[in-house]
């Protein structure tokens, strides 16, 4: 039986050229000695494998034996959290910065930068859209990144991705002395020549697992010898695209899970063949959970009466992904839209700016505050809302639905979208342990730095997951940080609509770290 640890800025070509084409110093030292000879030990390394859309209940011995075996030699964090909104690029930015949207400023998969385009949202999956933001309305992120911190300490960060180009960029948007390897581009561009040794890039219409395999090859064959990274993010995107199309539990989704597991096994075999497995701590996580979709309410009807143009011809209201920008901050319009949303079944929790700084109640009665979900930023919209959700099972027996369009997806404040996966194993971690202490994607960056002995910048808001650390000389072993749970409800004056946010709070390192477990809505 397993033991429990608790219940309950742009890159500079000249600098990048210094490492392109050159293997890491320790690799040279090891190679020069020849087989059978001892030499300097490789330094500790961290590999964060992000399996896009990996729900915790997907991880079973029958479907993912390699990952469950890895869990047996490490730590499983059972109460891990995505950052809300539970979408890919928000969480990519949180992996990168160890911060919430309130601090890093990337507020959705689609973002509104009126100086760049005053008529519509920009798609953050498109790296060229991100480049436009930097060119016209910099900075892209408003928090210091893990890669920048590593660079200051003389270390490098590598991002390898089979997902969108935008999510790859957001994991290391300034490149900061490291590199990005993607099937569509590399940064620095000189690494494109090295990528050619991998063979042809999968065709656009190739099965998505082929791109995962290409990314793993890029990490092993190009990333390790040419970049020599201390921290690598390996982003595997096949599962997410398949589940969007077919849904959780569908046989095609399950088959891709098996292929993802095979890639995790291949990563470990590749590290072992290079004599590196014992020097790597491997973290397998996801950007968000996943839900079956049951159909979206008529959102156009809600906004219809507020359509129209401003004096300059741009729209009064711009909306996407649950964020509603009311231009010129017209308060009656904000209130009117909120009231219409509160009366629309299928709309879940609604958020507005805090009635006072730090308050959990929003400025419009019956709304929760942006501060409650760490979304208050100079770039924030006037309104943010989540689809409503249920615990119901789909046709494949997989629980969790949201009132949204398409077959399946994520992005809501449902516990099924918020709770995601974190499993880790390596030389610095405990073995065969289950931790029930809450954790989140913002915790990965400070935890990497903590294990590397590098001070985290003040902008990082996550905590160091010390409960997973193996015993170290002169250090206390933290096995079970104190955890409390709480709720807060916002109601309309007539009581016809009430939204509740649920929290878990961890006391660690003399601070309180609050995690959003989900929301629920009651209508009368």
Coordinates of C-alpha atoms in Angstrom, one line a residue:
X1 CA 0.0 0.0 0.0
X2 CA 1.3 3.4 -0.9
X3 CA 2.3 5.8 1.9
X4 CA 0.4 9.1 2.3
X5 CA 2.0 12.5 2.8
X6 CA -1.2 13.9 4.1
X7 CA -4.8 13.3 3.6
X8 CA -7.6 15.0 3.3
X9 CA 11.9 39.9 -23.1
X10 CA 12.8 39.1 -26.8
X11 CA 15.7 36.7 -27.3
X12 CA 19.1 38.0 -28.6
X13 CA 20.6 36.2 -31.5
X14 CA 24.2 36.9 -30.4
X15 CA 23.6 35.3 -27.0
X16 CA 21.8 32.3 -28.5
X17 CA 24.6 31.7 -30.9
X18 CA 26.8 31.0 -27.9
X19 CA 25.2 27.6 -27.4
X20 CA 23.7 26.7 -30.7
X21 CA 25.5 23.7 -32.1
X22 CA 27.5 23.1 -29.0
X23 CA 26.9 20.2 -26.6
X24 CA 26.7 20.9 -22.9
X25 CA 30.0 21.0 -21.0
X26 CA 29.2 18.0 -18.9
X27 CA 28.3 16.0 -22.0
X28 CA 31.7 16.8 -23.5
X29 CA 33.4 15.7 -20.3
X30 CA 31.5 12.4 -20.1
X31 CA 32.1 11.6 -23.8
X32 CA 35.8 12.4 -23.6
X33 CA 36.4 9.8 -20.9
X34 CA 35.2 6.9 -22.9
X35 CA 33.1 3.9 -21.9
X36 CA 33.6 2.5 -18.4
X37 CA 35.4 5.5 -17.0
X38 CA 34.1 7.7 -14.2
X39 CA 33.8 11.4 -14.5
X40 CA 31.8 14.4 -13.3
X41 CA 28.2 13.7 -12.5
X42 CA 25.6 15.6 -14.6
X43 CA 23.8 18.3 -12.6
X44 CA 20.2 17.8 -11.6
X45 CA 17.7 18.3 -14.3
X46 CA 13.9 18.7 -14.4
X47 CA 11.6 17.6 -17.2
X48 CA 8.0 18.9 -17.0
X49 CA 5.8 16.8 -19.4
X50 CA 2.6 18.6 -19.9
X51 CA 0.0 16.2 -21.4
X52 CA -2.6 18.7 -22.6
X53 CA -6.0 17.8 -21.2
X54 CA -5.0 14.9 -19.0
X55 CA -7.7 14.3 -16.4
X56 CA -6.5 12.5 -13.2
X57 CA -9.0 9.7 -13.7
X58 CA -7.5 9.0 -17.1
X59 CA -4.4 7.6 -15.4
X60 CA -5.0 3.9 -14.8
X61 CA -2.7 0.9 -14.9
X62 CA -4.7 -0.6 -17.8
X63 CA -4.4 2.4 -20.1
X64 CA -1.3 4.2 -18.9
X65 CA 1.0 1.6 -17.3
X66 CA 4.2 3.6 -17.8
X67 CA 2.8 6.6 -16.0
X68 CA 1.4 4.6 -13.1
X69 CA 4.8 2.9 -12.7
X70 CA 6.5 6.3 -12.6
X71 CA 4.0 7.3 -9.9
X72 CA 5.0 4.2 -7.9
X73 CA 8.5 5.5 -7.7
X74 CA 7.6 9.0 -6.9
X75 CA 4.8 11.3 -5.7
X76 CA 1.2 11.6 -6.8
X77 CA -0.5 14.9 -6.0
X78 CA -4.2 14.1 -5.7
X79 CA -5.5 17.6 -5.3
X80 CA -3.8 19.4 -8.2
X81 CA -5.4 22.5 -9.7
X82 CA -5.5 24.2 -13.1
X83 CA -5.5 28.0 -13.2
X84 CA -8.8 29.6 -14.1
X85 CA -9.8 30.3 -16.8
X86 CA -9.0 26.6 -17.3
X87 CA -7.6 27.1 -20.9
X88 CA -4.3 26.2 -22.4
X89 CA -2.5 29.5 -22.9
X90 CA -3.5 30.9 -19.5
X91 CA -1.9 27.9 -17.9
X92 CA 1.1 28.0 -20.2
X93 CA 1.7 31.5 -18.9
X94 CA 1.3 30.3 -15.3
X95 CA 3.7 27.4 -15.8
X96 CA 6.2 30.0 -17.2
X97 CA 5.8 32.6 -14.5
X98 CA 4.6 30.7 -11.4
X99 CA 1.9 33.4 -11.2
X100 CA -1.9 33.9 -11.7
X101 CA -3.4 36.0 -14.5
X102 CA -3.8 38.9 -12.1
X103 CA 0.0 39.1 -12.3
X104 CA 1.2 37.7 -15.6
X105 CA -1.6 39.4 -17.7
X106 CA -2.4 36.6 -20.1
X107 CA -6.2 36.4 -19.5
X108 CA -7.5 33.8 -21.9
X109 CA -7.0 31.7 -25.0
X110 CA -8.2 34.7 -26.9
X111 CA -7.2 38.1 -25.6
X112 CA -8.3 41.7 -26.3
X113 CA -5.6 44.3 -26.9
X114 CA -7.5 47.3 -28.3
X115 CA -4.2 49.0 -29.4
X116 CA -3.5 46.0 -31.5
X117 CA -7.0 45.3 -32.8
X118 CA -10.0 47.3 -31.4
X119 CA -12.6 45.1 -33.1
X120 CA -11.9 41.6 -32.0
X121 CA -9.9 39.2 -29.8
X122 CA -6.5 37.9 -30.8
X123 CA -5.9 34.1 -30.9
X124 CA -3.0 33.3 -28.6
X125 CA -2.5 30.0 -30.3
X126 CA -1.0 32.1 -33.2
X127 CA 2.6 33.1 -32.4
X128 CA 2.4 35.9 -34.9
X129 CA -0.5 37.4 -32.9
X130 CA 1.7 37.2 -29.8
X131 CA 4.5 38.9 -31.8
X132 CA 2.1 41.7 -32.7
X133 CA 1.3 42.3 -29.1
X134 CA 5.0 42.6 -28.3
X135 CA 5.5 45.0 -31.2
X136 CA 2.6 47.3 -30.5
X137 CA 1.6 46.8 -26.8
X138 CA 4.5 45.2 -25.0
X139 CA 5.1 43.4 -22.7
X140 CA 3.4 40.1 -23.5
X141 CA 3.6 38.9 -20.0
X142 CA 3.8 41.2 -17.0
X143 CA 5.6 38.8 -14.6
X144 CA 9.2 37.5 -14.5
X145 CA 9.5 34.0 -15.9
X146 CA 11.2 30.8 -14.8
X147 CA 13.4 30.9 -17.9
X148 CA 14.6 34.4 -17.1
X149 CA 15.4 33.4 -13.6
X150 CA 17.3 30.4 -14.7
X151 CA 19.3 32.6 -17.2
X152 CA 20.3 34.9 -14.4
X153 CA 21.7 31.9 -12.6
X154 CA 23.6 30.6 -15.6
X155 CA 21.1 27.9 -16.5
X156 CA 18.9 27.3 -19.6
X157 CA 15.3 26.4 -20.2
X158 CA 14.1 24.4 -23.1
X159 CA 10.5 24.2 -24.5
X160 CA 9.6 21.4 -26.9
X161 CA 6.0 21.3 -28.0
X162 CA 3.6 19.4 -30.3
X163 CA 0.8 21.8 -29.3
X164 CA 0.0 25.2 -30.6
X165 CA 2.9 27.5 -31.5
X166 CA 1.4 30.1 -29.1
X167 CA 1.5 27.8 -26.1
X168 CA 5.2 27.0 -26.9
X169 CA 6.0 30.7 -27.0
X170 CA 4.2 31.5 -23.7
X171 CA 6.3 28.9 -21.8
X172 CA 9.4 30.9 -22.6
X173 CA 8.4 34.0 -24.5
X174 CA 11.7 35.8 -24.3
X175 CA 13.7 32.6 -24.9
X176 CA 16.1 33.9 -22.2
X177 CA 19.2 32.1 -23.3
X178 CA 17.3 28.8 -23.8
X179 CA 15.4 27.5 -26.8
X180 CA 12.0 26.6 -28.3
X181 CA 11.7 23.5 -30.5
X182 CA 8.4 23.2 -32.4
X183 CA 7.5 21.4 -35.6
X184 CA 6.6 24.8 -37.2
X185 CA 9.5 26.9 -35.9
X186 CA 12.5 27.1 -33.6
X187 CA 13.9 29.9 -31.5
X188 CA 16.7 30.6 -32.0
X189 CA 16.2 29.9 -35.7
X190 CA 19.7 28.3 -36.0
X191 CA 18.3 25.2 -34.4
X192 CA 16.1 24.6 -37.4
X193 CA 19.1 23.0 -39.1
X194 CA 19.6 20.6 -36.2
X195 CA 15.9 19.6 -36.3
X196 CA 16.3 18.4 -39.9
X197 CA 18.1 15.3 -38.6
X198 CA 14.8 14.2 -37.2
X199 CA 13.4 13.6 -40.7
X200 CA 10.3 15.2 -42.3
X201 CA 7.8 17.0 -40.1
X202 CA 4.6 15.1 -39.9
X203 CA 2.1 16.2 -42.6
X204 CA -0.6 18.6 -41.5
X205 CA -3.2 15.9 -41.7
X206 CA -1.1 13.2 -40.0
X207 CA -2.5 11.6 -36.8
X208 CA -1.9 13.9 -33.9
X209 CA 0.3 11.3 -32.0
X210 CA 2.8 11.6 -34.8
X211 CA 3.5 15.2 -33.6
X212 CA 3.9 14.0 -30.0
X213 CA 6.5 11.5 -31.2
X214 CA 8.3 14.2 -33.2
X215 CA 8.4 16.4 -30.1
X216 CA 9.9 13.6 -28.0
X217 CA 12.5 13.0 -30.7
X218 CA 13.3 16.7 -30.7
X219 CA 13.9 16.7 -27.0
X220 CA 16.2 13.6 -27.0
X221 CA 18.1 14.2 -30.2
X222 CA 18.3 18.0 -30.4
X223 CA 17.3 19.5 -27.1
X224 CA 19.6 17.6 -24.8
X225 CA 22.8 17.7 -26.8
X226 CA 22.4 21.1 -28.4
X227 CA 20.8 23.2 -25.6
X228 CA 21.8 21.4 -22.4
X229 CA 18.7 22.6 -20.5
X230 CA 18.4 22.6 -16.7
X231 CA 14.6 22.7 -17.0
X232 CA 12.6 21.4 -20.0
X233 CA 8.9 21.7 -20.7
X234 CA 7.8 18.9 -23.1
X235 CA 4.2 19.7 -24.2
X236 CA 2.3 16.9 -25.8
X237 CA -0.9 18.0 -27.5
X238 CA -2.5 14.9 -29.2
X239 CA -4.8 14.1 -26.3
X240 CA -6.4 17.5 -26.1
X241 CA -7.2 17.7 -29.8
X242 CA -8.6 14.2 -29.8
X243 CA -10.8 14.7 -26.7
X244 CA -12.2 17.9 -28.1
X245 CA -13.3 16.0 -31.2
X246 CA -14.4 12.7 -29.7
X247 CA -15.0 13.3 -26.0
X248 CA -13.7 11.9 -22.7
X249 CA -13.8 8.1 -22.6
X250 CA -14.3 7.6 -26.3
X251 CA -12.3 4.7 -27.7
X252 CA -10.3 7.0 -29.9
X253 CA -9.4 9.2 -26.9
X254 CA -8.4 6.1 -24.9
X255 CA -6.2 5.0 -27.8
X256 CA -4.4 8.3 -27.8
X257 CA -3.9 8.0 -24.0
X258 CA -2.1 4.7 -24.7
X259 CA 0.1 6.4 -27.2
X260 CA 0.9 9.2 -24.9
X261 CA 1.9 6.7 -22.2
X262 CA 4.2 5.0 -24.8
X263 CA 5.9 8.4 -25.4
X264 CA 6.4 8.8 -21.6
X265 CA 8.1 5.4 -21.6
X266 CA 10.2 6.4 -24.6
X267 CA 11.3 9.6 -22.9
X268 CA 12.5 7.5 -19.9
X269 CA 14.2 4.9 -22.1
X270 CA 16.0 7.7 -24.0
X271 CA 17.2 9.3 -20.8
X272 CA 18.4 6.0 -19.5
X273 CA 20.3 5.2 -22.7
X274 CA 22.1 8.5 -22.3
X275 CA 22.9 7.8 -18.6
X276 CA 20.7 10.6 -17.5
X277 CA 17.5 9.1 -16.0
X278 CA 18.9 9.0 -12.5
X279 CA 19.7 12.7 -12.8
X280 CA 16.3 13.8 -14.0
X281 CA 13.2 14.6 -12.0
X282 CA 10.2 14.0 -14.2
X283 CA 7.0 15.9 -13.6
X284 CA 3.9 14.8 -15.5
X285 CA 1.1 17.3 -15.4
X286 CA -1.6 18.9 -17.5
X287 CA -2.9 22.3 -18.2
X288 CA -6.5 21.6 -17.3
X289 CA -9.1 18.9 -16.9
X290 CA -11.8 18.1 -19.4
X291 CA -15.6 17.9 -19.6
X292 CA -18.3 16.7 -22.0
X293 CA -20.3 19.6 -23.5
X294 CA -24.1 19.6 -23.5
X295 CA -24.8 22.7 -25.6
X296 CA -24.4 26.5 -25.1
X297 CA -27.1 29.0 -24.1
X298 CA -28.0 31.6 -26.7
X299 CA -25.3 34.1 -25.7
X300 CA -26.0 36.3 -28.8
X301 CA -29.5 36.9 -27.5
X302 CA -28.1 38.0 -24.1
X303 CA -25.8 40.6 -25.8
X304 CA -28.1 41.6 -28.6
X305 CA -29.6 44.6 -27.0
X306 CA -26.1 46.0 -26.2
X307 CA -24.8 45.7 -29.7
X308 CA -23.7 48.8 -31.5
X309 CA -20.8 51.0 -32.3
X310 CA -18.9 53.7 -30.4
X311 CA -18.3 57.1 -31.9
X312 CA -15.1 55.8 -33.5
X313 CA -16.9 53.0 -35.2
X314 CA -15.5 50.2 -33.0
X315 CA -18.0 47.9 -31.2
X316 CA -19.3 48.8 -27.8
X317 CA -19.1 45.3 -26.5
X318 CA -16.5 42.7 -27.5
X319 CA -16.8 39.2 -26.1
X320 CA -15.0 35.8 -26.3
X321 CA -14.2 32.9 -24.1
X322 CA -16.3 34.1 -21.2
X323 CA -14.7 37.6 -21.1
X324 CA -17.0 40.5 -22.0
X325 CA -15.3 43.9 -22.6
X326 CA -17.7 46.8 -22.3
X327 CA -15.9 49.7 -23.9
X328 CA -15.7 53.0 -22.0
X329 CA -16.7 51.0 -18.9
X330 CA -20.3 51.9 -19.1
X331 CA -21.7 50.8 -15.8
X332 CA -25.4 50.5 -16.7
X333 CA -24.4 48.3 -19.6
X334 CA -22.2 46.1 -17.4
X335 CA -25.0 45.7 -14.9
X336 CA -27.6 45.0 -17.6
X337 CA -25.4 42.3 -19.1
X338 CA -24.8 40.7 -15.7
X339 CA -28.5 40.6 -14.9
X340 CA -29.3 39.0 -18.2
X341 CA -26.6 36.4 -17.6
X342 CA -27.9 35.7 -14.1
X343 CA -31.3 34.9 -15.6
X344 CA -29.9 32.6 -18.4
X345 CA -29.8 28.9 -17.6
X346 CA -26.5 27.4 -18.7
X347 CA -24.5 30.4 -17.4
X348 CA -22.6 29.5 -14.2
X349 CA -20.6 31.8 -11.9
X350 CA -20.2 35.4 -13.0
X351 CA -17.3 37.6 -12.0
X352 CA -16.8 41.4 -11.9
X353 CA -14.2 43.6 -10.3
X354 CA -14.1 43.5 -6.5
X355 CA -16.4 45.8 -4.6
X356 CA -13.3 46.7 -2.6
X357 CA -9.7 45.5 -3.2
X358 CA -9.4 41.9 -2.1
X359 CA -13.1 41.4 -1.5
X360 CA -14.7 38.2 -2.7
X361 CA -17.9 40.0 -3.8
X362 CA -18.0 41.6 -7.2
X363 CA -19.2 45.2 -7.8
X364 CA -22.4 44.0 -9.4
X365 CA -24.7 42.3 -6.9
X366 CA -24.7 38.5 -7.1
X367 CA -21.3 38.3 -8.7
X368 CA -18.1 37.0 -7.3
X369 CA -15.0 39.1 -7.7
X370 CA -12.1 38.8 -10.1
X371 CA -9.9 38.8 -7.0
X372 CA -11.6 35.5 -5.9
X373 CA -10.1 33.8 -9.0
X374 CA -6.9 35.9 -9.3
X375 CA -8.0 37.5 -12.6
X376 CA -7.9 41.3 -11.7
X377 CA -5.4 43.0 -14.1
X378 CA -5.2 46.2 -16.0
X379 CA -6.1 44.1 -19.1
X380 CA -9.2 42.5 -17.5
X381 CA -12.6 42.7 -19.1
X382 CA -15.6 44.2 -17.2
X383 CA -17.3 40.7 -16.9
X384 CA -16.0 37.2 -16.8
X385 CA -18.4 34.2 -16.7
X386 CA -18.2 30.4 -16.7
X387 CA -20.6 27.9 -18.2
X388 CA -22.6 26.0 -15.7
X389 CA -21.7 22.4 -15.0
X390 CA -23.0 19.1 -13.6
X391 CA -21.5 15.8 -12.3
X392 CA -23.5 13.8 -14.9
X393 CA -21.7 11.0 -16.8
X394 CA -21.5 11.0 -20.6
X395 CA -22.3 8.0 -22.9
X396 CA -18.8 6.5 -22.0
X397 CA -19.4 6.7 -18.3
X398 CA -17.1 9.7 -17.7
X399 CA -18.5 12.2 -15.3
X400 CA -18.5 16.0 -15.7
X401 CA -20.5 18.1 -18.2
X402 CA -20.5 21.8 -19.0
X403 CA -23.1 23.9 -20.9
X404 CA -20.9 24.8 -23.8
X405 CA -20.9 24.1 -27.6
X406 CA -19.0 21.3 -29.3
X407 CA -18.4 17.8 -28.2
X408 CA -16.1 18.4 -25.2
X409 CA -13.6 20.9 -23.8
X410 CA -12.6 22.9 -20.9
X411 CA -12.3 26.5 -19.6
X412 CA -15.0 26.5 -17.0
X413 CA -14.8 26.8 -13.2
X414 CA -16.2 23.3 -12.9
X415 CA -14.2 21.0 -10.6
X416 CA -13.9 18.7 -13.6
X417 CA -12.0 21.4 -15.5
X418 CA -10.1 22.8 -12.6
X419 CA -8.7 19.5 -11.1
X420 CA -5.9 18.1 -13.2
X421 CA -2.9 15.8 -12.9
X422 CA 0.5 16.0 -11.2
X423 CA 2.7 13.0 -10.8
X424 CA 6.5 13.3 -10.3
X425 CA 9.5 11.1 -9.7
X426 CA 13.2 11.6 -9.4
X427 CA 16.3 11.8 -7.2
X428 CA 15.1 14.7 -5.1
X429 CA 11.6 13.4 -4.4
X430 CA 10.1 10.9 -2.0
X431 CA 9.2 7.5 -3.3
X432 CA 5.8 5.7 -3.4
X433 CA 3.9 8.6 -1.8
X434 CA 0.5 10.1 -2.3
X435 CA 0.0 13.7 -1.2
X436 CA -3.4 15.0 -0.6
X437 CA -2.2 18.6 0.0
X438 CA -3.6 21.0 -2.6
X439 CA -1.2 22.1 -5.4
X440 CA -1.5 24.0 -8.7
X441 CA 0.2 24.8 -11.9
X442 CA 1.6 28.0 -10.4
X443 CA 3.6 25.9 -8.0
X444 CA 5.8 24.2 -10.6
X445 CA 8.1 27.1 -11.3
X446 CA 8.9 27.9 -7.6
X447 CA 9.3 24.2 -6.9
X448 CA 11.9 23.8 -9.7
X449 CA 13.8 26.8 -8.3
X450 CA 13.5 25.5 -4.8
X451 CA 15.0 22.2 -5.8
X452 CA 17.8 23.9 -7.7
X453 CA 18.7 26.2 -4.9
X454 CA 17.7 29.4 -6.8
X455 CA 15.7 32.2 -5.2
X456 CA 12.3 32.7 -6.8
X457 CA 11.5 36.3 -8.0
X458 CA 8.9 38.2 -5.9
X459 CA 6.4 38.0 -8.8
X460 CA 5.9 34.2 -8.4
X461 CA 2.8 33.4 -6.4
X462 CA 3.0 29.6 -6.2
X463 CA 4.4 27.6 -3.3
X464 CA 7.3 25.2 -3.1
X465 CA 5.9 21.6 -2.9
X466 CA 8.1 20.6 -0.1
X467 CA 5.9 17.8 1.0
X468 CA 7.2 15.9 -2.0
X469 CA 10.9 16.4 -1.3
X470 CA 13.1 13.6 -0.2
X471 CA 15.1 14.1 3.1
X472 CA 18.1 16.3 2.7
X473 CA 20.9 16.9 5.2
X474 CA 20.1 19.7 7.6
X475 CA 16.6 20.2 6.2
X476 CA 13.2 19.4 7.8
X477 CA 11.0 16.9 6.0
X478 CA 7.5 18.4 5.4
X479 CA 5.0 15.6 5.1
X480 CA 1.6 17.2 5.5
X481 CA 1.1 21.0 5.4
X482 CA -2.0 22.3 7.2
X483 CA -5.1 22.5 4.9
X484 CA -8.4 24.2 5.4
X485 CA -11.5 24.6 3.2
X486 CA -14.0 27.4 2.9
X487 CA -16.8 28.8 0.7
X488 CA -18.1 32.2 -0.2
X489 CA -21.5 33.0 -1.7
X490 CA -22.7 36.0 -3.6
X491 CA -26.5 36.5 -4.0
X492 CA -28.7 38.9 -5.9
X493 CA -31.0 41.1 -3.7
X494 CA -34.0 38.9 -4.5
X495 CA -32.1 35.7 -3.9
X496 CA -33.0 34.4 -7.4
X497 CA -29.4 33.7 -8.2
X498 CA -26.5 32.7 -6.0
X499 CA -22.9 31.9 -6.9
X500 CA -20.6 30.1 -4.6
X501 CA -16.8 29.7 -4.9
X502 CA -15.0 26.9 -3.0
X503 CA -11.5 27.2 -1.7
X504 CA -8.7 25.1 -0.2
X505 CA -6.0 26.9 1.7
X506 CA -2.5 25.5 2.5
X507 CA -0.4 27.0 5.3
X508 CA 3.3 26.7 4.1
X509 CA 6.5 28.6 4.6
X510 CA 4.7 31.0 6.9
X511 CA 2.1 32.0 4.2
X512 CA -1.4 31.0 3.2
X513 CA -1.8 29.7 -0.3
X514 CA -5.4 29.7 -1.5
X515 CA -6.6 27.4 -4.3
X516 CA -10.0 27.6 -6.1
X517 CA -11.7 24.2 -6.1
X518 CA -14.6 25.2 -8.2
X519 CA -17.9 27.2 -8.2
X520 CA -21.5 26.3 -8.2
X521 CA -24.7 28.3 -9.0
X522 CA -28.2 28.0 -7.7
X523 CA -31.2 29.6 -9.4
X524 CA -34.7 29.9 -8.1

